[in-house]
XYZ file of N, CA and C in Angstrom:
240
model
N -38.900 -7.471 9.067
C -39.625 -8.308 8.144
C -38.716 -8.882 7.057
N -37.478 -8.407 6.959
C -36.523 -8.952 5.997
C -35.388 -9.610 6.770
N -35.080 -10.825 6.378
C -33.952 -11.547 6.974
C -33.009 -11.930 5.850
N -31.755 -11.574 5.986
C -30.776 -11.870 4.941
C -30.116 -13.235 5.122
N -30.484 -13.957 6.179
C -29.913 -15.287 6.397
C -30.915 -16.144 7.151
N -30.613 -17.433 7.196
C -31.403 -18.374 7.973
C -30.673 -18.641 9.287
N -31.381 -19.206 10.232
C -30.765 -19.563 11.502
C -29.743 -20.679 11.274
N -28.838 -20.837 12.212
C -27.831 -21.896 12.136
C -28.494 -23.266 12.088
N -29.588 -23.436 12.847
C -30.272 -24.731 12.870
C -30.919 -25.066 11.523
N -31.303 -24.071 10.749
C -31.868 -24.302 9.419
C -30.751 -24.468 8.397
N -29.795 -23.546 8.388
C -28.708 -23.595 7.405
C -27.843 -24.838 7.573
N -27.732 -25.340 8.786
C -26.881 -26.497 9.050
C -27.567 -27.838 8.898
N -28.854 -27.832 8.590
C -29.603 -29.074 8.430
C -29.798 -29.338 6.939
N -29.269 -30.438 6.409
C -29.361 -30.693 4.961
C -30.783 -30.660 4.409
N -31.751 -31.169 5.151
C -33.150 -31.175 4.692
C -33.680 -29.749 4.543
N -33.424 -28.925 5.533
C -33.913 -27.548 5.504
C -33.138 -26.710 4.493
N -31.832 -26.940 4.407
C -30.986 -26.235 3.441
C -31.487 -26.508 2.019
N -31.704 -27.797 1.715
C -32.131 -28.190 0.370
C -33.462 -27.554 -0.011
N -34.347 -27.367 0.971
C -35.646 -26.750 0.703
C -35.517 -25.292 0.266
N -34.338 -24.713 0.468
C -34.095 -23.308 0.130
C -33.158 -23.142 -1.061
N -32.977 -24.201 -1.814
C -32.192 -24.168 -3.050
C -33.184 -24.104 -4.206
N -33.038 -23.058 -5.040
C -34.004 -22.818 -6.102
C -33.331 -22.686 -7.457
N -34.115 -22.917 -8.496
C -33.613 -22.836 -9.869
C -33.352 -21.385 -10.254
N -32.263 -21.201 -10.980
C -31.888 -19.890 -11.521
C -31.284 -20.099 -12.903
N -31.204 -19.057 -13.710
C -30.560 -19.185 -15.021
C -29.060 -19.483 -14.867
N -28.510 -20.150 -15.852
C -27.084 -20.484 -15.841
C -26.201 -19.238 -15.797
N -26.726 -18.112 -16.270
C -25.950 -16.871 -16.220
C -25.681 -16.444 -14.768
N -26.551 -16.873 -13.866
C -26.381 -16.554 -12.452
C -25.496 -17.591 -11.771
N -25.740 -18.864 -12.080
C -24.923 -19.952 -11.529
C -24.928 -21.098 -12.536
N -23.745 -21.593 -12.928
C -23.673 -22.650 -13.947
C -24.448 -23.919 -13.586
N -24.630 -24.188 -12.292
C -25.370 -25.379 -11.876
C -26.869 -25.225 -12.096
N -27.326 -23.971 -12.240
C -28.740 -23.716 -12.420
C -29.539 -23.698 -11.125
N -28.835 -23.767 -9.986
C -29.505 -23.772 -8.682
C -28.644 -23.008 -7.676
N -29.294 -22.260 -6.790
C -28.571 -21.558 -5.725
C -29.367 -21.592 -4.427
N -28.636 -21.525 -3.338
C -29.218 -21.441 -2.000
C -29.651 -20.008 -1.770
N -30.899 -19.810 -1.344
C -31.436 -18.474 -1.101
C -31.920 -18.366 0.340
N -31.028 -18.039 1.260
C -31.436 -17.901 2.653
C -32.170 -16.590 2.948
N -31.937 -15.563 2.142
C -32.582 -14.268 2.371
C -34.070 -14.379 2.077
N -34.878 -13.790 2.955
C -36.321 -13.866 2.753
C -37.049 -12.694 3.382
N -38.219 -12.427 2.828
C -39.115 -11.414 3.350
C -40.244 -12.150 4.053
N -40.526 -11.714 5.271
C -41.616 -12.302 6.051
C -42.889 -11.533 5.706
N -43.733 -12.139 4.888
C -44.952 -11.472 4.449
C -45.998 -11.428 5.551
N -45.865 -12.325 6.493
C -46.686 -12.344 7.701
C -45.756 -12.824 8.804
N -45.579 -12.088 9.875
C -44.547 -12.423 10.862
C -44.755 -13.739 11.607
N -45.983 -14.060 11.946
C -46.246 -15.287 12.704
C -47.551 -15.906 12.238
N -47.830 -17.091 12.748
C -49.074 -17.764 12.417
C -48.877 -18.789 11.329
N -49.979 -19.254 10.818
C -49.926 -20.264 9.778
C -50.776 -19.786 8.616
N -50.275 -19.708 7.419
C -49.057 -20.329 6.915
C -47.790 -19.481 7.030
N -47.857 -18.236 7.532
C -46.695 -17.345 7.663
C -45.889 -17.307 6.368
N -46.472 -16.809 5.271
C -45.820 -16.846 3.966
C -44.482 -16.112 3.929
N -43.626 -16.615 3.042
C -42.285 -16.069 2.865
C -41.977 -15.906 1.384
N -41.073 -14.958 1.086
C -40.541 -14.796 -0.257
C -39.019 -14.909 -0.148
N -38.457 -15.963 -0.708
C -37.009 -16.161 -0.691
C -36.413 -15.558 -1.955
N -35.283 -14.863 -1.786
C -34.697 -14.150 -2.921
C -33.171 -14.142 -2.850
N -32.575 -13.767 -3.974
C -31.133 -13.575 -4.064
C -30.900 -12.206 -4.684
N -30.187 -11.359 -3.979
C -29.904 -10.012 -4.464
C -28.609 -10.022 -5.266
N -28.735 -9.989 -6.579
C -27.585 -9.917 -7.477
C -27.574 -8.563 -8.192
N -28.232 -7.567 -7.586
C -28.325 -6.246 -8.207
C -26.954 -5.641 -8.485
N -25.985 -5.926 -7.629
C -24.637 -5.420 -7.836
C -23.719 -6.441 -8.490
N -24.282 -7.544 -8.963
C -23.493 -8.634 -9.541
C -23.603 -8.725 -11.046
N -23.347 -9.919 -11.539
C -23.280 -10.167 -12.977
C -24.597 -9.899 -13.709
N -25.730 -10.208 -13.073
C -27.016 -10.043 -13.772
C -27.675 -8.702 -13.505
N -27.330 -8.046 -12.395
C -27.944 -6.771 -12.056
C -29.401 -6.887 -11.648
N -29.806 -8.087 -11.193
C -31.212 -8.327 -10.857
C -31.361 -8.899 -9.445
N -32.580 -8.808 -8.954
C -32.966 -9.503 -7.733
C -33.805 -10.687 -8.187
N -33.400 -11.891 -7.799
C -34.064 -13.118 -8.234
C -34.972 -13.639 -7.132
N -36.213 -13.924 -7.479
C -37.175 -14.507 -6.547
C -37.167 -16.013 -6.779
N -36.836 -16.754 -5.717
C -36.782 -18.206 -5.844
C -38.044 -18.887 -5.374
N -38.731 -18.262 -4.425
C -39.892 -18.928 -3.830
C -40.817 -17.891 -3.213
N -42.112 -18.122 -3.373
C -43.134 -17.308 -2.735
C -44.232 -18.265 -2.301
N -44.421 -18.391 -0.992
C -45.448 -19.305 -0.517
C -45.367 -19.535 0.976
N -45.975 -20.635 1.405
C -45.978 -20.994 2.820
C -44.556 -21.069 3.375
N -44.451 -20.876 4.666
C -43.167 -20.983 5.345
C -42.543 -22.338 5.025
N -41.270 -22.352 4.658
C -40.584 -23.602 4.339
C -40.278 -24.374 5.630
N -40.002 -25.682 5.516
C -39.740 -26.492 6.705
C -38.582 -25.953 7.542
N -38.730 -26.068 8.854
C -37.674 -25.675 9.792
C -37.809 -26.491 11.063
N -37.056 -26.155 12.075
C -37.079 -26.938 13.320
C -38.428 -26.910 14.025
N -39.244 -25.927 13.729
C -40.562 -25.835 14.367
C -41.671 -26.509 13.572
N -41.413 -26.786 12.286
C -42.456 -27.357 11.446
C -42.248 -28.831 11.146
N -41.013 -29.261 10.950
C -40.744 -30.668 10.576
C -39.519 -31.156 11.310
């Protein structure tokens, strides 16, 4: 139910990649945005198959796990 990365077809597609870039504090990234491929599958299949995308910085500068998105499955090769 936890995936630490996206498929090559999602990560390599600019449209799908951009959908997984979320706002974060500047203390985490000076640009204020980071790609969060890691996600928890709150429902494995079906529609809407909700997901929670996150960035684990528990061992990093902030010592936190950042939640970037919680909601319907983001676009991928099967949806758009």
